[in-house]
Short mmCIF file of C-alpha atoms in Angstrom, two decimals:
data_model
loop_
_atom_site.label_atom_id
_atom_site.label_comp_id
_atom_site.label_asym_id
_atom_site.label_seq_id
_atom_site.Cartn_x
_atom_site.Cartn_y
_atom_site.Cartn_z
CA MET U 366 -9.60 -35.96 -1.15
CA SER U 367 -10.41 -34.76 2.42
CA ASP U 368 -13.23 -32.35 2.98
CA PHE U 369 -11.16 -30.28 5.27
CA LYS U 370 -11.40 -26.62 4.29
CA ASP U 371 -8.55 -24.25 4.71
CA THR U 372 -9.61 -20.74 5.79
CA TYR U 373 -8.74 -17.85 3.52
CA GLY U 374 -6.19 -15.23 5.05
CA PHE U 375 -6.72 -11.39 4.81
CA GLN U 376 -3.29 -10.69 6.40
CA ASP U 377 -2.42 -8.24 3.74
CA CYS U 378 -5.61 -6.31 4.37
CA TRP U 379 -5.88 -6.24 8.14
CA PRO U 380 -4.23 -7.93 11.09
CA PRO U 381 -5.85 -10.94 12.31
CA ARG U 382 -7.74 -10.83 15.65
CA ARG U 383 -6.20 -13.21 18.23
CA GLY U 384 -7.81 -14.14 21.39
CA ARG U 385 -4.30 -14.99 23.04
CA MET U 386 -2.68 -11.72 23.74
CA VAL U 387 0.08 -11.08 26.19
CA ARG U 388 -0.68 -8.00 28.62
CA ASN U 389 2.35 -6.13 29.43
CA ALA U 390 1.91 -2.47 30.67
CA ALA U 391 5.44 -1.55 29.89
CA SER U 392 5.29 -2.28 26.40
CA GLY U 393 1.46 -2.60 25.72
CA PHE U 394 0.17 -5.66 23.89
CA PHE U 395 2.27 -7.94 21.79
CA VAL U 396 1.56 -11.40 20.22
CA ALA U 397 3.03 -14.38 21.97
CA GLU U 398 6.30 -15.69 20.92
CA THR U 399 4.68 -18.92 19.73
CA ASP U 400 2.30 -17.05 17.45
CA ARG U 401 4.94 -14.45 16.48
CA GLY U 402 6.96 -16.68 13.79
CA SER U 403 3.78 -18.02 11.98
CA SER U 404 2.21 -14.62 11.69
CA SER U 405 5.33 -12.89 10.36
CA GLN U 406 5.79 -15.72 7.73
CA GLN U 407 2.03 -15.26 6.56
CA SER U 408 2.42 -11.54 6.42
CA LYS U 409 5.50 -11.54 4.19
CA PRO U 410 4.71 -10.99 0.44
CA GLY U 411 5.28 -14.03 -1.88
CA VAL U 412 5.29 -16.34 1.13
CA GLN U 413 1.67 -17.35 0.58
CA ALA U 414 0.65 -18.59 -2.84
CA ASP U 415 -2.35 -17.28 -4.61
CA GLN U 416 -5.10 -17.55 -2.19
CA SER U 417 -7.93 -17.95 -4.80
CA THR U 418 -6.70 -21.36 -5.68
CA PHE U 419 -7.81 -24.47 -4.00
CA SER U 420 -5.48 -26.20 -1.43
CA ALA U 421 -4.54 -29.77 -1.57
CA ARG U 422 -6.31 -30.29 1.70
CA GLY U 423 -9.53 -28.91 0.46
CA ALA U 424 -11.50 -25.94 -0.71
CA ARG U 425 -10.73 -22.49 0.82
CA VAL U 426 -13.31 -20.68 2.84
CA VAL U 427 -13.74 -17.28 4.25
CA SER U 428 -14.32 -17.23 7.86
CA ALA U 429 -17.56 -15.79 9.24
CA ALA U 430 -15.70 -12.95 10.95
CA ASP U 431 -13.84 -11.96 7.84
CA LYS U 432 -16.94 -12.10 5.87
CA ALA U 433 -18.70 -9.72 8.19
CA ARG U 434 -15.65 -7.41 8.19
CA LEU U 435 -15.44 -7.51 4.21
CA ALA U 436 -18.97 -6.73 4.03
CA ARG U 437 -18.66 -3.63 6.33
CA VAL U 438 -15.63 -2.54 4.43
CA VAL U 439 -17.16 -2.80 0.90
CA LYS U 440 -20.23 -0.88 1.89
CA GLY U 441 -18.23 1.85 3.56
CA THR U 442 -19.01 1.50 7.21
CA THR U 443 -17.78 4.40 9.49
CA GLU U 444 -14.31 4.02 10.52
CA VAL U 445 -13.52 4.67 14.23
CA MET U 446 -11.10 7.49 15.26
CA VAL U 447 -8.62 6.66 18.05
CA LYS U 448 -5.47 8.92 18.80
CA VAL U 449 -3.05 9.00 21.48
CA THR U 450 -2.50 12.74 22.03
CA LYS U 451 1.06 14.00 22.78
CA PRO U 452 1.89 16.89 25.18
CA ALA U 453 3.11 20.02 23.54
CA LYS U 454 6.93 20.16 23.10
CA SER U 455 6.99 24.01 23.11
CA ASP U 456 5.01 26.82 24.47
CA LYS U 457 2.83 29.30 22.79
CA HIS U 458 5.91 31.48 22.35
CA GLY U 459 7.97 28.75 20.70
CA ASN U 460 10.06 28.02 23.68
CA PRO U 461 10.91 24.21 24.23
CA ILE U 462 9.21 22.72 27.31
CA LYS U 463 11.40 20.75 29.42
CA VAL U 464 9.58 17.76 31.16
CA THR U 465 9.91 18.09 35.01
CA ARG U 466 7.52 17.40 37.93
CA GLY U 467 6.69 21.13 37.78
CA THR U 468 5.86 21.30 34.01
CA GLU U 469 3.95 18.17 34.26
CA ALA U 470 1.85 19.34 37.26
CA ARG U 471 0.79 22.28 35.26
CA ARG U 472 0.06 20.20 32.17
CA ILE U 473 -2.20 17.98 34.14
CA ALA U 474 -4.00 20.89 35.73
CA GLU U 475 -4.78 22.38 32.48
CA HIS U 476 -5.65 19.00 30.95
CA ILE U 477 -8.22 18.17 33.62
CA ASN U 478 -9.79 21.67 33.33
CA TYR U 479 -10.01 21.18 29.40
CA ILE U 480 -11.70 17.89 29.51
CA SER U 481 -14.09 18.95 32.28
CA ARG U 482 -14.72 22.21 30.53
CA ASN U 483 -13.49 23.98 33.92
CA GLY U 484 -15.70 21.69 36.16
CA LYS U 485 -18.90 22.15 33.98
CA LEU U 486 -18.82 18.65 32.59
CA GLU U 487 -18.90 15.28 34.30
CA VAL U 488 -15.83 13.27 34.61
CA GLU U 489 -16.00 9.55 35.39
CA THR U 490 -13.31 7.84 37.13
CA SER U 491 -11.94 4.34 37.08
CA ALA U 492 -13.83 3.57 40.40
CA GLY U 493 -17.06 4.82 38.74
CA GLU U 494 -17.27 7.89 40.59
CA VAL U 495 -18.68 10.95 38.61
CA LEU U 496 -17.13 14.22 39.35
CA LYS U 497 -18.61 17.61 38.69
CA GLY U 498 -17.55 20.98 39.64
CA LYS U 499 -14.30 22.71 40.06
CA GLN U 500 -13.67 21.41 43.72
CA ALA U 501 -14.20 17.84 42.62
CA THR U 502 -11.70 18.15 39.65
CA SER U 503 -9.20 20.00 41.91
CA GLU U 504 -9.42 17.02 44.42
CA LEU U 505 -8.69 14.63 41.56
CA TYR U 506 -5.83 16.65 40.32
CA ARG U 507 -4.22 16.69 43.83
CA ASP U 508 -4.81 13.05 44.33
CA TRP U 509 -2.95 12.09 41.03
CA ILE U 510 0.03 14.45 41.98
CA GLU U 511 0.26 12.81 45.31
CA LYS U 512 0.15 9.31 43.74
CA HIS U 513 2.86 10.58 41.25
CA ASP U 514 5.09 11.94 44.02
CA ASP U 515 4.63 8.46 45.84
CA ALA U 516 5.82 6.77 42.79
CA ARG U 517 8.81 8.96 42.37
CA ALA U 518 10.00 8.45 46.11
CA ALA U 519 9.55 4.66 45.31
CA GLY U 520 11.74 4.88 42.37
CA MET U 521 8.92 3.73 39.91
CA ALA U 522 8.93 7.22 38.14
CA SER U 523 11.37 10.16 37.70
CA ASP U 524 11.15 14.04 37.05
CA ARG U 525 10.83 13.12 33.40
CA THR U 526 8.04 10.68 33.65
CA ARG U 527 4.78 11.66 32.03
CA ILE U 528 2.11 11.56 34.65
CA THR U 529 -0.74 10.75 32.17
CA THR U 530 -1.30 9.35 28.86
CA SER U 531 -4.34 10.70 26.97
CA ILE U 532 -6.45 8.94 24.44
CA LEU U 533 -9.07 10.35 22.25
CA PHE U 534 -12.01 8.39 20.89
CA SER U 535 -14.18 9.94 18.23
CA MET U 536 -17.07 9.27 16.00
CA PRO U 537 -19.07 11.21 13.29
CA GLY U 538 -21.71 13.64 14.22
CA ASN U 539 -24.80 11.65 13.69
CA THR U 540 -23.42 8.84 16.13
CA ASN U 541 -25.32 8.43 19.42
CA ALA U 542 -23.17 10.22 21.95
CA SER U 543 -24.30 8.06 25.00
CA GLY U 544 -23.29 4.74 22.84
CA VAL U 545 -19.90 6.23 22.29
CA LYS U 546 -19.20 6.97 26.04
CA ASP U 547 -20.62 3.51 27.06
CA ALA U 548 -18.31 1.91 24.44
CA VAL U 549 -15.30 3.69 25.83
CA ARG U 550 -16.32 2.91 29.30
CA ALA U 551 -16.27 -0.79 28.42
CA LEU U 552 -13.11 -0.50 26.78
CA ALA U 553 -11.40 1.36 29.58
CA GLU U 554 -12.54 -1.40 32.21
CA GLN U 555 -11.34 -4.16 29.86
CA GLU U 556 -8.03 -2.76 28.89
CA PHE U 557 -6.80 -0.59 31.85
CA GLY U 558 -9.37 -1.52 34.93
CA GLY U 559 -7.48 -2.79 38.05
CA ARG U 560 -4.10 -1.80 36.70
CA HIS U 561 -4.33 1.94 35.98
CA ASP U 562 -6.31 4.92 37.42
CA TYR U 563 -8.05 6.65 34.39
CA VAL U 564 -10.85 9.39 33.94
CA MET U 565 -12.97 9.93 30.99
CA ALA U 566 -15.12 12.76 29.81
CA LEU U 567 -17.61 13.03 27.08
CA HIS U 568 -17.48 16.13 24.68
CA THR U 569 -20.61 17.00 22.41
CA ASP U 570 -19.85 20.69 21.78
CA THR U 571 -18.15 19.90 18.46
CA PRO U 572 -19.14 18.43 15.13
CA HIS U 573 -18.08 15.05 16.28
CA PRO U 574 -18.88 13.40 19.74
CA HIS U 575 -15.73 12.27 21.31
CA VAL U 576 -14.46 10.97 24.56
CA HIS U 577 -11.12 11.83 26.31
CA LEU U 578 -9.67 9.00 28.28
CA THR U 579 -6.90 9.97 30.37
CA VAL U 580 -4.76 7.17 32.03
CA ARG U 581 -2.24 7.50 34.79
CA THR U 582 0.86 6.34 33.19
CA VAL U 583 2.38 4.44 36.18
CA GLY U 584 0.19 1.50 37.05
CA HIS U 585 -0.71 0.09 40.46
CA ASP U 586 2.16 -2.42 40.18
CA GLY U 587 4.66 0.40 39.35
CA VAL U 588 4.99 -0.58 35.62
CA LYS U 589 4.62 2.25 33.02
CA LEU U 590 2.00 2.37 30.35
CA ASN U 591 3.80 2.65 26.86
CA LEU U 592 1.42 2.21 24.08
CA ARG U 593 2.93 1.36 20.71
CA LYS U 594 1.51 1.33 17.05
CA ALA U 595 0.17 -2.18 17.39
CA ASP U 596 -1.57 -1.15 20.76
CA LEU U 597 -3.39 1.74 18.96
CA GLN U 598 -4.66 -0.63 16.23
CA HIS U 599 -5.71 -2.93 19.17
CA LEU U 600 -7.71 -0.15 20.80
CA ARG U 601 -9.18 0.82 17.60
CA ASP U 602 -10.44 -2.65 17.00
CA THR U 603 -11.65 -3.06 20.56
CA PHE U 604 -13.56 0.43 20.35
CA ALA U 605 -15.28 -0.71 17.03
CA GLU U 606 -16.16 -3.92 18.69
CA LYS U 607 -17.75 -2.23 21.74
CA LEU U 608 -19.70 0.06 19.56
CA ARG U 609 -21.34 -2.63 17.30
CA GLN U 610 -22.28 -4.48 20.62
CA ARG U 611 -24.21 -1.21 21.28
CA GLY U 612 -25.89 -1.27 17.88
CA ILE U 613 -23.50 1.30 16.35
CA GLU U 614 -22.02 0.27 13.04
CA ALA U 615 -18.28 0.83 13.14
CA GLU U 616 -15.08 -0.58 11.53
CA SER U 617 -11.41 -0.23 12.36
CA THR U 618 -9.58 -1.43 9.32
CA PRO U 619 -6.10 0.00 8.31
CA ARG U 620 -6.10 2.83 5.59
CA HIS U 621 -4.57 0.35 2.98
CA ALA U 622 -7.57 -2.00 3.41
CA ARG U 623 -9.93 0.81 2.24
CA GLY U 624 -7.68 2.09 -0.66
CA LYS U 625 -6.43 5.06 1.20
CA THR U 626 -2.74 6.21 0.92
CA ARG U 627 -2.63 9.30 3.06
CA ARG U 628 -2.56 9.72 6.73
CA GLY U 629 -4.71 11.78 8.57
CA GLU U 630 -3.72 15.38 9.38
CA SER U 631 -2.32 16.38 12.76
CA THR U 632 -4.77 18.14 14.95
CA PRO U 633 -3.21 21.66 14.68
CA VAL U 634 -3.33 21.31 10.81
CA TYR U 635 -7.00 20.20 11.08
CA LYS U 636 -8.03 22.92 13.32
CA ILE U 637 -6.39 25.58 10.92
CA ARG U 638 -8.43 24.21 8.07
CA GLN U 639 -11.55 24.47 10.37
CA ARG U 640 -10.87 28.10 10.85
CA GLY U 641 -10.58 28.65 7.18
CA GLY U 642 -6.79 29.10 7.38
CA LYS U 643 -4.04 27.90 5.16
CA PRO U 644 -1.50 25.75 7.03
CA TYR U 645 2.25 26.49 6.33
CA ILE U 646 2.70 22.74 5.54
CA ASP U 647 0.57 23.18 2.27
CA ALA U 648 2.95 25.77 1.06
CA LYS U 649 5.96 23.80 2.04
CA LYS U 650 4.73 20.69 0.21
CA GLY U 651 3.86 22.77 -2.79
CA ASN U 652 7.28 24.11 -2.99
CA GLU U 653 8.90 20.66 -2.64
CA VAL U 654 6.90 19.14 -5.55
CA ARG U 655 7.34 22.09 -7.62
CA ARG U 656 11.38 21.92 -7.17
CA ASP U 657 11.07 18.26 -7.94
CA LEU U 658 9.27 19.07 -11.28
CA GLU U 659 11.59 21.63 -12.23
CA ARG U 660 14.59 19.28 -11.71
CA ASN U 661 13.21 16.45 -13.50
CA ASN U 662 11.69 18.27 -16.74
CA GLY U 663 8.04 18.37 -15.36
CA VAL U 664 8.15 14.52 -14.46
CA LEU U 665 7.41 13.71 -10.62
CA PRO U 666 10.49 11.58 -9.43
CA THR U 667 9.43 8.15 -8.04
CA HIS U 668 10.61 7.27 -4.39
CA ALA U 669 11.03 3.91 -2.76
CA TRP U 670 7.95 4.50 -0.78
CA ASP U 671 5.88 4.86 -3.93
CA ALA U 672 6.85 1.43 -5.08
CA ALA U 673 5.87 0.08 -1.56
CA ILE U 674 2.54 1.78 -1.75
CA ALA U 675 1.76 0.14 -5.12
CA ASP U 676 3.15 -3.21 -3.86
CA ARG U 677 0.65 -3.12 -0.98
CA ARG U 678 -2.21 -2.01 -3.02
CA ASN U 679 -1.70 -4.92 -5.34
CA ARG U 680 -1.58 -7.37 -2.43
CA VAL U 681 -4.87 -5.82 -1.11
CA MET U 682 -6.43 -6.18 -4.52
CA ARG U 683 -5.27 -9.79 -5.07
CA THR U 684 -6.80 -10.82 -1.50
CA TYR U 685 -10.16 -9.04 -2.45
CA VAL U 686 -10.11 -10.87 -5.88
CA GLY U 687 -9.27 -14.09 -4.36
CA ALA U 688 -12.09 -13.61 -1.70
CA ALA U 689 -14.51 -12.86 -4.31
CA ARG U 690 -13.92 -16.02 -6.32
CA ILE U 691 -14.35 -18.18 -3.25
CA LEU U 692 -17.67 -16.51 -2.19
CA ALA U 693 -19.00 -16.70 -5.72
CA GLN U 694 -18.80 -20.28 -5.54
CA SER U 695 -20.86 -20.51 -2.46
CA ASP U 696 -24.31 -21.92 -2.19
CA ASP U 697 -25.41 -19.02 -0.02
CA PRO U 698 -26.98 -16.24 -2.06
CA ALA U 699 -25.62 -13.76 0.49
CA ASP U 700 -22.06 -14.80 -0.25
CA ARG U 701 -22.67 -14.40 -3.86
CA ASP U 702 -24.01 -10.88 -3.45
CA LEU U 703 -21.00 -10.09 -1.29
CA ALA U 704 -18.66 -11.46 -4.06
CA GLN U 705 -20.13 -9.05 -6.33
CA GLU U 706 -19.98 -6.02 -4.04
CA THR U 707 -16.29 -7.01 -3.44
CA GLY U 708 -15.58 -7.18 -7.17
CA ARG U 709 -16.92 -3.55 -7.68
CA PHE U 710 -15.16 -2.36 -4.63
CA THR U 711 -11.70 -3.95 -5.89
CA ALA U 712 -12.30 -2.07 -9.20
CA ARG U 713 -12.25 1.29 -7.49
CA LEU U 714 -8.78 0.47 -6.05
CA THR U 715 -6.93 0.38 -9.34
CA GLU U 716 -5.37 3.78 -9.22
CA VAL U 717 -2.87 4.69 -6.58
CA VAL U 718 -2.49 8.54 -6.17
CA THR U 719 -0.14 9.83 -3.55
CA GLN U 720 -0.35 13.29 -2.12
CA ARG U 721 2.67 14.40 -3.90
CA ALA U 722 0.90 13.35 -7.37
CA GLU U 723 -2.19 15.11 -6.34
CA ILE U 724 -0.29 18.21 -5.62
CA ALA U 725 1.61 17.90 -9.03
CA ARG U 726 -1.71 17.69 -10.77
CA SER U 727 -3.00 20.67 -9.18
CA LEU U 728 0.10 22.69 -10.18
CA GLU U 729 -0.37 21.69 -13.74
CA VAL U 730 -4.06 23.15 -13.73
CA ALA U 731 -3.45 25.92 -11.25
CA PRO U 732 -3.98 29.49 -12.92
CA PRO U 733 -1.06 31.88 -12.22
CA HIS U 734 -3.01 34.54 -10.49
CA GLY U 735 -2.77 36.20 -7.09
CA ARG U 736 1.05 35.96 -6.81
CA THR U 737 2.68 37.87 -4.24
CA GLY U 738 6.59 37.89 -4.51
CA GLY U 739 6.37 34.32 -6.06
CA THR U 740 7.64 33.22 -9.60
CA THR U 741 6.04 31.22 -12.08
CA GLY U 742 6.95 27.44 -11.98
CA PRO U 743 6.73 24.82 -14.95
CA ARG U 744 3.68 24.66 -17.15
CA GLY U 745 2.38 28.07 -15.97
CA THR U 746 2.09 26.99 -12.31
CA GLU U 747 2.43 29.42 -9.44
CA ARG U 748 5.22 29.21 -6.87
CA TYR U 749 4.17 30.28 -3.47
CA PRO U 750 6.59 32.43 -1.40
CA GLU U 751 8.08 30.85 1.78
CA PRO U 752 6.35 32.36 4.67
CA ALA U 753 8.21 34.51 6.98
CA ARG U 754 9.68 33.01 10.14
CA GLY U 755 7.30 35.16 12.19
CA ASP U 756 4.26 34.01 10.01
CA GLU U 757 4.63 30.38 10.76
CA ASP U 758 1.22 28.68 11.93
CA ARG U 759 3.17 26.11 13.96
CA SER U 760 1.27 23.16 12.13
CA ARG U 761 4.47 21.28 11.49
CA PRO U 762 4.24 17.58 12.56
CA GLY U 763 5.23 17.39 16.31
CA ARG U 764 3.88 20.57 17.22
CA GLY U 765 0.47 19.49 18.18
CA ARG U 766 -0.86 20.48 21.57
CA GLU U 767 -2.52 18.09 23.94
CA ARG U 768 -6.03 18.89 24.96
#
């Protein structure tokens, strides 16, 4: 038998990092066509056999990169937060905002004032210049508006073209803020340098140090930046890598690799909770679950996505179990220790609880007190009244405001 060893795959847990990526500003980053077919086949459930078995070509091994990443996952290394913030679709009165050259100019002026705290904070440009003060930021605004007008005149942009794309990079409060800024600076130079103008500003006046990176959408070659879901993961991976290079422990795995089934909350909902408020969406989801329980004799009906979540969780657990078996057979004591840690981590992933299931559980134990105009649901649970139209807190998805 050959001594060739086949590398164990983690594609059901996290996307593989490839050195060869095709850069295209119009559609972000995408895998080359020669790699696309093989990667899609590997990622399909059932295509790959039980990975804990031995291949005919030799024993499976876990690569050094995957071992390092697995070790960070099982010990709960801090995950980076990267978000592409979307401009508000309506004003403070609820009126829809039409994208025009005028509304975009006002948005950019407000955004630059916000990230610079009205000129009080330093704003660093793609050329390495540091701007501070109202006059400097005003000159930046005029320069970007002139470039946008030139792009419109050349046919590279229209009245409905967004002038900028805003990306937020954040880490927990105990993270070195200068290291976060250095990491974002290195990322921006690598991903956008020489192709797009951009500015960045560090904010430390919140519980989490974060950097606002604002990129001019139309590049120097006239091609527009259009970030997709895969690009966001690429930015998360790159941000975490730049942080680790600066001695800051960070990881960028997808939620399902960590046993998380719920998405993060939108910015408006998060801010409402910070202020101690109760978002409208909570009452809306509670009412939906309550209606489902009433219509199904107290049993929460399952949906297609529930089975998909469970199936993905099973694939993730099988991957970790297979990796633990391989590492347990290693001659390296560190690998065997990692195998035990992986086994303990996997044991905590057995239960899949969705947000709807959590709401249903809370309704079963909620005391029927404090009702105002509501009625009692099944099993003595309380039905919250629908808020009046004028009382909406605008926390619905898609109503977040860019800052």
